Structures are given as structure tokens and as C-alpha cells.
């Protein structure tokens, strides 16, 4: 019983709970958690061991980002049901933050691997790869759409999917194979956005799975036509031809110093000629 009835100074009680005594002073000043009594000889705050449970509850709720007003309301009418409800709400919010952090971690891992692969990337290589079917969001753009307008369109679409950051998605431009074949290398008519983990919705575009050609290009934009010529020559030698759309994505956007420093991944589905 001696320990239960013992009174602690503010410094002792703060040390017991691993906090700064200024926190206890502030809680007292705002009326959230008051001392058990004041020392009659000097007016110093004194705390009872019996107050520990209440303080630990406050500290737990503060760690869960419960507002002071919510804590004050709970302490005014403390009950097991009230605490269960409050903790349930905060656990749900915490689970959401944990899921987001896991998503951020996965994105960082992928970004690190992408950057690592850039250091050994063979820009001269043209290869055939197998790619899965993917659901994309596509935005129609006019030939004369400014870069600012393209950004506006992308942002508007990503907001529909509650995307936290644009870099959580893969995005780029689309040019039809038909335009490429007739030599119109500036006929970009669509933007595409792929949001990982999003189930296909009505109105989304399905990018076909199967065999694709993939290569990279770095240099002046007005010379990219030469790279497409090399792609067509490579495919002709394989008895293949592209169809549908070619997809261009800048893969080093976060480290590119300028336009000519950008590395563009070019991909297109292919079939037998």
C-alpha cells in the first residue's frame, strides 16, 4: 500500500513514465491532467501512483495522434466501451498509414532497382520481351497540346483514383504504329497512366499482353525517328511487325539533367508479319 499512496514530485513522476516534466506542466496548464495535490510548503506539483494508468492512456492516445479535445472528452466520461471505440478508430487509421508506408517502401525498392539498372543499361540493344496484359488510363491529346495542358490532363485523371503521388504511377505517351509507318513521328495522340494495384474499371484501355519489342533512346527528340527506323529494321529481320500503339516512358526522369539526358523506353506489341 505504501507504493500506491506514495506521492511523486513532478520530476520523479515524469521519469517514471519516460516523459519530460514540461509535458506534465503543460497538461496541468490546459486542464488535461492535473497533479494529485500541491506541496503546501512550496506549491510544487505532486502526483500519485494511482494516476499512472490515466497518464499512460493519455500518452498512448497522443502517440496515436488523438487530438487533445478527443482525449479531454474521453477522460470526462471514461468507459471501456468509449476506449474500445476510440482505439478501434485509431487502429483503422494506423492500418491505413502502415499500408501506405508499405506501398511507399515497395515504390522506393522499385525506384532503386530502376536507378541501379540505368547504370548498366545497354542503349543500343533492341530485344523481344513477354509482357502481361495491363489496364491503363488513357487521355486523348491534340497534336498541339502544350506540355502544361498534358500535365493538367494527367493530374485530373490521377485524382479520380486518389493517387497520392504522380510518381506512384507509370505514365508516358502513345503514338500509333500507323503514324510511325507513314513517317509522322510527332503524332502523339494519347497519354497513358498505369496505376499499380488498381482493378480494371469501365472505360479503361487494355494494353495487350504477349510479345513486345523493347529498346531505349537517349538524345535529341528530333532524332528519335532514327531509333524507330532501327526498330522496324530489327523486326523485319525477325519476320515480325508492330501493331496498335508504341508506348514511350522516360525512365530516368528524377535524375535527368535536361531533355537530351532523358532515357526513353520504347515498347510496342508485335506479331508475325
Tab-separated table of N, CA and C in Angstrom, residues 113-239:
chain	number	residue	atom	x	y	z
A	113	UNK	N	15.946	-0.104	-57.779
A	113	UNK	CA	16.329	-1.091	-58.783
A	113	UNK	C	16.369	-0.478	-60.173
A	114	UNK	N	15.401	0.412	-60.445
A	114	UNK	CA	15.385	1.077	-61.751
A	114	UNK	C	16.638	1.926	-61.940
A	115	UNK	N	17.002	2.675	-60.895
A	115	UNK	CA	18.193	3.524	-60.972
A	115	UNK	C	19.445	2.667	-61.118
A	116	UNK	N	19.469	1.559	-60.390
A	116	UNK	CA	20.625	0.653	-60.462
A	116	UNK	C	20.766	0.082	-61.871
A	117	UNK	N	19.623	-0.294	-62.482
A	117	UNK	CA	19.675	-0.867	-63.834
A	117	UNK	C	20.070	0.175	-64.866
A	118	UNK	N	19.758	1.449	-64.599
A	118	UNK	CA	20.135	2.508	-65.536
A	118	UNK	C	21.647	2.604	-65.701
A	119	UNK	N	22.369	2.285	-64.645
A	119	UNK	CA	23.828	2.419	-64.668
A	119	UNK	C	24.481	1.406	-65.597
A	120	UNK	N	23.770	0.312	-65.892
A	120	UNK	CA	24.357	-0.720	-66.760
A	120	UNK	C	23.498	-0.933	-68.010
A	121	UNK	N	22.613	0.016	-68.291
A	121	UNK	CA	21.686	-0.130	-69.401
A	121	UNK	C	22.405	-0.045	-70.744
A	122	UNK	N	22.126	-0.990	-71.620
A	122	UNK	CA	22.684	-1.001	-72.974
A	122	UNK	C	21.685	-0.293	-73.892
A	123	UNK	N	21.960	0.975	-74.205
A	123	UNK	CA	21.034	1.768	-75.001
A	123	UNK	C	20.952	1.311	-76.450
A	124	UNK	N	21.907	0.545	-76.887
A	124	UNK	CA	21.912	0.105	-78.290
A	124	UNK	C	21.087	-1.161	-78.506
A	125	UNK	N	20.690	-1.818	-77.432
A	125	UNK	CA	20.040	-3.127	-77.552
A	125	UNK	C	18.564	-2.989	-77.923
A	126	UNK	N	18.117	-3.832	-78.837
A	126	UNK	CA	16.703	-3.983	-79.168
A	126	UNK	C	16.358	-5.434	-78.878
A	127	UNK	N	15.330	-5.672	-78.079
A	127	UNK	CA	15.024	-7.039	-77.671
A	127	UNK	C	13.533	-7.323	-77.739
A	128	UNK	N	13.222	-8.604	-77.735
A	128	UNK	CA	11.842	-9.066	-77.670
A	128	UNK	C	11.565	-9.553	-76.249
A	129	UNK	N	10.456	-9.124	-75.684
A	129	UNK	CA	10.111	-9.492	-74.308
A	129	UNK	C	8.649	-9.910	-74.250
A	130	UNK	N	8.322	-10.707	-73.229
A	130	UNK	CA	6.937	-11.084	-72.974
A	130	UNK	C	6.383	-10.180	-71.873
A	131	UNK	N	5.280	-9.526	-72.146
A	131	UNK	CA	4.675	-8.619	-71.183
A	131	UNK	C	3.222	-9.021	-70.928
A	132	UNK	N	2.754	-8.853	-69.682
A	132	UNK	CA	1.365	-9.211	-69.371
A	132	UNK	C	0.384	-8.143	-69.841
A	133	UNK	N	-0.863	-8.528	-69.944
A	133	UNK	CA	-1.920	-7.560	-70.241
A	133	UNK	C	-2.036	-6.592	-69.072
A	134	UNK	N	-2.270	-5.319	-69.377
A	134	UNK	CA	-2.365	-4.311	-68.327
A	134	UNK	C	-3.515	-3.347	-68.617
A	135	UNK	N	-4.153	-2.880	-67.545
A	135	UNK	CA	-5.214	-1.883	-67.675
A	135	UNK	C	-4.604	-0.494	-67.519
A	136	UNK	N	-4.892	0.372	-68.464
A	136	UNK	CA	-4.349	1.722	-68.458
A	136	UNK	C	-5.466	2.758	-68.465
A	137	UNK	N	-5.133	3.919	-67.943
A	137	UNK	CA	-5.973	5.089	-68.134
A	137	UNK	C	-5.357	5.844	-69.297
A	138	UNK	N	-6.143	6.188	-70.284
A	138	UNK	CA	-5.617	6.938	-71.416
A	138	UNK	C	-6.343	8.269	-71.542
A	139	UNK	N	-5.607	9.266	-71.976
A	139	UNK	CA	-6.150	10.608	-72.147
A	139	UNK	C	-5.846	11.060	-73.567
A	140	UNK	N	-6.873	11.409	-74.310
A	140	UNK	CA	-6.674	11.900	-75.668
A	140	UNK	C	-6.100	13.311	-75.645
A	141	UNK	N	-5.098	13.533	-76.473
A	141	UNK	CA	-4.500	14.862	-76.571
A	141	UNK	C	-4.414	15.257	-78.043
A	142	UNK	N	-4.508	16.530	-78.279
A	142	UNK	CA	-4.353	17.011	-79.641
A	142	UNK	C	-2.891	17.178	-79.991
A	143	UNK	N	-2.607	17.235	-81.246
A	143	UNK	CA	-1.230	17.402	-81.711
A	143	UNK	C	-0.589	18.655	-81.129
A	144	UNK	N	-1.402	19.687	-80.936
A	144	UNK	CA	-0.862	20.961	-80.478
A	144	UNK	C	-0.993	21.168	-78.972
A	145	UNK	N	-1.340	20.111	-78.222
A	145	UNK	CA	-1.493	20.256	-76.770
A	145	UNK	C	-0.152	20.619	-76.140
A	146	UNK	N	-0.146	21.686	-75.349
A	146	UNK	CA	1.091	22.117	-74.696
A	146	UNK	C	1.460	21.145	-73.586
A	147	UNK	N	2.709	21.221	-73.147
A	147	UNK	CA	3.158	20.358	-72.053
A	147	UNK	C	2.340	20.631	-70.790
A	148	UNK	N	2.074	21.925	-70.517
A	148	UNK	CA	1.284	22.278	-69.340
A	148	UNK	C	-0.106	21.653	-69.410
A	149	UNK	N	-0.693	21.655	-70.606
A	149	UNK	CA	-2.018	21.060	-70.771
A	149	UNK	C	-1.968	19.560	-70.552
A	150	UNK	N	-0.906	18.914	-71.013
A	150	UNK	CA	-0.763	17.475	-70.811
A	150	UNK	C	-0.677	17.150	-69.319
A	151	UNK	N	0.081	17.964	-68.586
A	151	UNK	CA	0.199	17.753	-67.136
A	151	UNK	C	-1.164	17.905	-66.470
A	152	UNK	N	-1.924	18.910	-66.864
A	152	UNK	CA	-3.261	19.128	-66.308
A	152	UNK	C	-4.143	17.902	-66.525
A	153	UNK	N	-4.081	17.331	-67.719
A	153	UNK	CA	-4.906	16.172	-68.037
A	153	UNK	C	-4.511	14.957	-67.203
A	154	UNK	N	-3.201	14.751	-67.038
A	154	UNK	CA	-2.719	13.627	-66.233
A	154	UNK	C	-3.164	13.783	-64.787
A	155	UNK	N	-2.966	14.971	-64.220
A	155	UNK	CA	-3.329	15.220	-62.822
A	155	UNK	C	-4.819	15.011	-62.608
A	156	UNK	N	-5.629	15.481	-63.554
A	156	UNK	CA	-7.084	15.329	-63.434
A	156	UNK	C	-7.482	13.857	-63.384
A	157	UNK	N	-6.829	13.029	-64.209
A	157	UNK	CA	-7.153	11.610	-64.228
A	157	UNK	C	-6.688	10.896	-62.965
A	158	UNK	N	-5.479	11.212	-62.503
A	158	UNK	CA	-4.952	10.519	-61.318
A	158	UNK	C	-5.753	10.863	-60.065
A	159	UNK	N	-6.332	12.054	-60.018
A	159	UNK	CA	-7.140	12.427	-58.856
A	159	UNK	C	-8.370	11.535	-58.729
A	160	UNK	N	-8.870	11.054	-59.862
A	160	UNK	CA	-10.029	10.174	-59.834
A	160	UNK	C	-9.722	8.879	-59.096
A	161	UNK	N	-8.446	8.501	-59.073
A	161	UNK	CA	-8.037	7.248	-58.443
A	161	UNK	C	-7.360	7.469	-57.095
A	162	UNK	N	-7.475	8.696	-56.580
A	162	UNK	CA	-6.933	9.055	-55.269
A	162	UNK	C	-5.466	8.682	-55.139
A	163	UNK	N	-4.723	8.937	-56.191
A	163	UNK	CA	-3.297	8.656	-56.194
A	163	UNK	C	-2.588	9.704	-55.348
A	164	UNK	N	-1.762	9.262	-54.394
A	164	UNK	CA	-1.078	10.208	-53.502
A	164	UNK	C	-0.015	11.008	-54.238
A	165	UNK	N	0.737	10.337	-55.081
A	165	UNK	CA	1.812	10.985	-55.823
A	165	UNK	C	1.767	10.521	-57.263
A	166	UNK	N	2.044	11.429	-58.190
A	166	UNK	CA	2.067	11.055	-59.596
A	166	UNK	C	3.121	9.990	-59.841
A	167	UNK	N	4.222	10.027	-59.085
A	167	UNK	CA	5.299	9.060	-59.304
A	167	UNK	C	4.964	7.675	-58.761
A	168	UNK	N	3.770	7.538	-58.124
A	168	UNK	CA	3.317	6.199	-57.762
A	168	UNK	C	2.836	5.441	-59.002
A	169	UNK	N	2.660	6.168	-60.104
A	169	UNK	CA	2.152	5.565	-61.328
A	169	UNK	C	3.230	5.562	-62.408
A	170	UNK	N	3.012	4.716	-63.429
A	170	UNK	CA	3.847	4.733	-64.627
A	170	UNK	C	3.062	5.502	-65.680
A	171	UNK	N	3.684	6.482	-66.297
A	171	UNK	CA	2.951	7.275	-67.277
A	171	UNK	C	3.868	7.651	-68.433
A	172	UNK	N	3.245	7.982	-69.539
A	172	UNK	CA	4.021	8.343	-70.714
A	172	UNK	C	3.106	8.704	-71.870
A	173	UNK	N	3.637	8.619	-73.084
A	173	UNK	CA	2.882	8.999	-74.273
A	173	UNK	C	2.709	7.803	-75.197
A	174	UNK	N	1.672	7.889	-76.053
A	174	UNK	CA	1.372	6.831	-77.011
A	174	UNK	C	1.324	7.423	-78.412
A	175	UNK	N	1.920	6.713	-79.344
A	175	UNK	CA	1.857	7.105	-80.747
A	175	UNK	C	1.477	5.864	-81.548
A	176	UNK	N	0.542	6.000	-82.454
A	176	UNK	CA	0.054	4.830	-83.192
A	176	UNK	C	1.125	4.307	-84.145
A	177	UNK	N	1.149	2.997	-84.299
A	177	UNK	CA	2.073	2.375	-85.256
A	177	UNK	C	1.772	2.883	-86.664
A	178	UNK	N	0.503	3.123	-86.939
A	178	UNK	CA	0.116	3.650	-88.244
A	178	UNK	C	0.810	4.985	-88.524
A	179	UNK	N	0.872	5.859	-87.505
A	179	UNK	CA	1.558	7.147	-87.676
A	179	UNK	C	3.044	6.945	-87.917
A	180	UNK	N	3.637	6.001	-87.180
A	180	UNK	CA	5.062	5.730	-87.339
A	180	UNK	C	5.364	5.213	-88.750
A	181	UNK	N	4.489	4.340	-89.251
A	181	UNK	CA	4.718	3.747	-90.577
A	181	UNK	C	4.630	4.784	-91.699
A	182	UNK	N	3.829	5.816	-91.481
A	182	UNK	CA	3.754	6.837	-92.524
A	182	UNK	C	4.727	7.992	-92.277
A	183	UNK	N	5.595	7.807	-91.260
A	183	UNK	CA	6.645	8.788	-91.008
A	183	UNK	C	6.220	9.994	-90.215
A	184	UNK	N	5.047	9.939	-89.575
A	184	UNK	CA	4.566	11.060	-88.758
A	184	UNK	C	4.985	10.805	-87.308
A	185	UNK	N	6.234	11.136	-87.008
A	185	UNK	CA	6.807	10.774	-85.708
A	185	UNK	C	6.445	11.748	-84.578
A	186	UNK	N	5.616	12.711	-84.854
A	186	UNK	CA	5.191	13.643	-83.821
A	186	UNK	C	3.692	13.562	-83.549
A	187	UNK	N	3.066	12.513	-84.059
A	187	UNK	CA	1.618	12.382	-83.915
A	187	UNK	C	1.239	11.696	-82.602
A	188	UNK	N	1.705	12.251	-81.491
A	188	UNK	CA	1.353	11.700	-80.180
A	188	UNK	C	-0.095	12.090	-79.877
A	189	UNK	N	-0.973	11.118	-79.797
A	189	UNK	CA	-2.392	11.426	-79.630
A	189	UNK	C	-2.975	10.971	-78.307
A	190	UNK	N	-2.176	10.254	-77.501
A	190	UNK	CA	-2.679	9.815	-76.195
A	190	UNK	C	-1.584	9.895	-75.127
A	191	UNK	N	-2.011	10.154	-73.906
A	191	UNK	CA	-1.185	9.957	-72.718
A	191	UNK	C	-1.703	8.694	-72.045
A	192	UNK	N	-0.809	7.937	-71.408
A	192	UNK	CA	-1.267	6.762	-70.669
A	192	UNK	C	-0.750	6.812	-69.244
A	193	UNK	N	-1.538	6.234	-68.355
A	193	UNK	CA	-1.181	6.158	-66.941
A	193	UNK	C	-1.510	4.755	-66.456
A	194	UNK	N	-0.546	4.125	-65.843
A	194	UNK	CA	-0.782	2.810	-65.242
A	194	UNK	C	-0.647	2.946	-63.741
A	195	UNK	N	-1.722	2.689	-63.010
A	195	UNK	CA	-1.707	2.798	-61.557
A	195	UNK	C	-1.618	1.402	-60.965
A	196	UNK	N	-0.494	1.062	-60.324
A	196	UNK	CA	-0.320	-0.290	-59.783
A	196	UNK	C	-1.404	-0.633	-58.771
A	197	UNK	N	-1.874	-1.875	-58.806
A	197	UNK	CA	-2.828	-2.349	-57.814
A	197	UNK	C	-4.254	-1.909	-58.040
A	198	UNK	N	-4.524	-1.239	-59.153
A	198	UNK	CA	-5.881	-0.778	-59.426
A	198	UNK	C	-6.596	-1.767	-60.338
A	199	UNK	N	-7.748	-2.241	-59.892
A	199	UNK	CA	-8.527	-3.162	-60.714
A	199	UNK	C	-9.092	-2.414	-61.916
A	200	UNK	N	-9.255	-3.155	-62.999
A	200	UNK	CA	-9.747	-2.516	-64.210
A	200	UNK	C	-11.165	-1.997	-64.006
A	201	UNK	N	-11.388	-0.781	-64.496
A	201	UNK	CA	-12.708	-0.173	-64.423
A	201	UNK	C	-13.240	0.068	-65.827
A	202	UNK	N	-14.560	0.294	-65.885
A	202	UNK	CA	-15.188	0.575	-67.172
A	202	UNK	C	-14.549	1.802	-67.799
A	203	UNK	N	-14.289	1.717	-69.077
A	203	UNK	CA	-13.724	2.860	-69.781
A	203	UNK	C	-12.212	2.853	-69.859
A	204	UNK	N	-11.560	1.954	-69.110
A	204	UNK	CA	-10.106	1.897	-69.175
A	204	UNK	C	-9.658	1.142	-70.424
A	205	UNK	N	-8.455	1.459	-70.861
A	205	UNK	CA	-7.883	0.830	-72.053
A	205	UNK	C	-7.084	-0.402	-71.634
A	206	UNK	N	-7.233	-1.489	-72.364
A	206	UNK	CA	-6.477	-2.709	-72.089
A	206	UNK	C	-5.280	-2.793	-73.012
A	207	UNK	N	-4.101	-2.728	-72.416
A	207	UNK	CA	-2.884	-2.899	-73.205
A	207	UNK	C	-2.639	-4.386	-73.362
A	208	UNK	N	-2.504	-4.887	-74.590
A	208	UNK	CA	-2.438	-6.336	-74.798
A	208	UNK	C	-1.179	-6.974	-74.200
A	209	UNK	N	-1.336	-8.225	-73.815
A	209	UNK	CA	-0.184	-8.990	-73.380
A	209	UNK	C	0.408	-9.754	-74.552
A	210	UNK	N	1.556	-10.379	-74.311
A	210	UNK	CA	2.191	-11.157	-75.376
A	210	UNK	C	3.586	-10.676	-75.699
A	211	UNK	N	3.976	-10.829	-76.931
A	211	UNK	CA	5.340	-10.480	-77.343
A	211	UNK	C	5.426	-8.987	-77.695
A	212	UNK	N	6.464	-8.363	-77.171
A	212	UNK	CA	6.680	-6.932	-77.392
A	212	UNK	C	8.128	-6.693	-77.805
A	213	UNK	N	8.348	-5.606	-78.512
A	213	UNK	CA	9.699	-5.153	-78.777
A	213	UNK	C	10.002	-4.044	-77.788
A	214	UNK	N	11.240	-4.031	-77.292
A	214	UNK	CA	11.623	-3.012	-76.306
A	214	UNK	C	13.025	-2.510	-76.613
A	215	UNK	N	13.192	-1.218	-76.521
A	215	UNK	CA	14.511	-0.616	-76.649
A	215	UNK	C	14.502	0.714	-75.918
A	216	UNK	N	15.630	1.412	-75.974
A	216	UNK	CA	15.750	2.699	-75.278
A	216	UNK	C	16.377	3.717	-76.222
A	217	UNK	N	16.112	4.964	-75.914
A	217	UNK	CA	16.692	6.037	-76.728
A	217	UNK	C	17.106	7.184	-75.830
A	218	UNK	N	18.274	7.756	-76.122
A	218	UNK	CA	18.744	8.942	-75.410
A	218	UNK	C	19.369	9.886	-76.426
A	219	UNK	N	18.906	11.106	-76.449
A	219	UNK	CA	19.438	12.061	-77.409
A	219	UNK	C	18.408	13.100	-77.786
A	220	UNK	N	18.671	13.871	-78.825
A	220	UNK	CA	17.736	14.916	-79.266
A	220	UNK	C	16.398	14.303	-79.679
A	221	UNK	N	15.306	14.956	-79.300
A	221	UNK	CA	13.981	14.427	-79.604
A	221	UNK	C	13.740	14.359	-81.115
A	222	UNK	N	14.303	15.312	-81.840
A	222	UNK	CA	14.041	15.329	-83.285
A	222	UNK	C	14.794	14.232	-84.030
A	223	UNK	N	15.604	13.443	-83.304
A	223	UNK	CA	16.311	12.338	-83.943
A	223	UNK	C	15.763	10.965	-83.522
A	224	UNK	N	14.652	10.970	-82.790
A	224	UNK	CA	14.084	9.697	-82.344
A	224	UNK	C	13.570	8.873	-83.518
A	225	UNK	N	13.237	9.544	-84.619
A	225	UNK	CA	12.767	8.827	-85.806
A	225	UNK	C	13.793	7.790	-86.252
A	226	UNK	N	15.080	8.128	-86.095
A	226	UNK	CA	16.139	7.191	-86.471
A	226	UNK	C	16.036	5.906	-85.642
A	227	UNK	N	15.699	6.043	-84.357
A	227	UNK	CA	15.586	4.871	-83.498
A	227	UNK	C	14.407	3.994	-83.923
A	228	UNK	N	13.326	4.629	-84.317
A	228	UNK	CA	12.189	3.846	-84.792
A	228	UNK	C	12.540	3.120	-86.084
A	229	UNK	N	13.362	3.747	-86.918
A	229	UNK	CA	13.802	3.073	-88.132
A	229	UNK	C	14.584	1.815	-87.806
A	230	UNK	N	15.422	1.882	-86.779
A	230	UNK	CA	16.202	0.716	-86.345
A	230	UNK	C	15.286	-0.368	-85.791
A	231	UNK	N	14.211	0.055	-85.090
A	231	UNK	CA	13.255	-0.915	-84.548
A	231	UNK	C	12.565	-1.674	-85.689
A	232	UNK	N	12.095	-0.918	-86.681
A	232	UNK	CA	11.415	-1.552	-87.819
A	232	UNK	C	12.351	-2.516	-88.554
A	233	UNK	N	13.612	-2.118	-88.717
A	233	UNK	CA	14.578	-2.984	-89.405
A	233	UNK	C	14.824	-4.258	-88.605
A	234	UNK	N	14.930	-4.135	-87.294
A	234	UNK	CA	15.127	-5.296	-86.424
A	234	UNK	C	13.952	-6.260	-86.533
A	235	UNK	N	12.739	-5.721	-86.464
A	235	UNK	CA	11.553	-6.572	-86.519
A	235	UNK	C	11.416	-7.254	-87.882
A	236	UNK	N	11.741	-6.521	-88.934
A	236	UNK	CA	11.670	-7.115	-90.281
A	236	UNK	C	12.581	-8.326	-90.382
A	237	UNK	N	13.761	-8.215	-89.757
A	237	UNK	CA	14.693	-9.334	-89.761
A	237	UNK	C	14.192	-10.519	-88.971
A	238	UNK	N	13.262	-10.286	-88.037
A	238	UNK	CA	12.687	-11.359	-87.227
A	238	UNK	C	11.373	-11.872	-87.803
A	239	UNK	N	10.943	-11.293	-88.924
A	239	UNK	CA	9.664	-11.680	-89.501
A	239	UNK	C	8.487	-11.189	-88.683
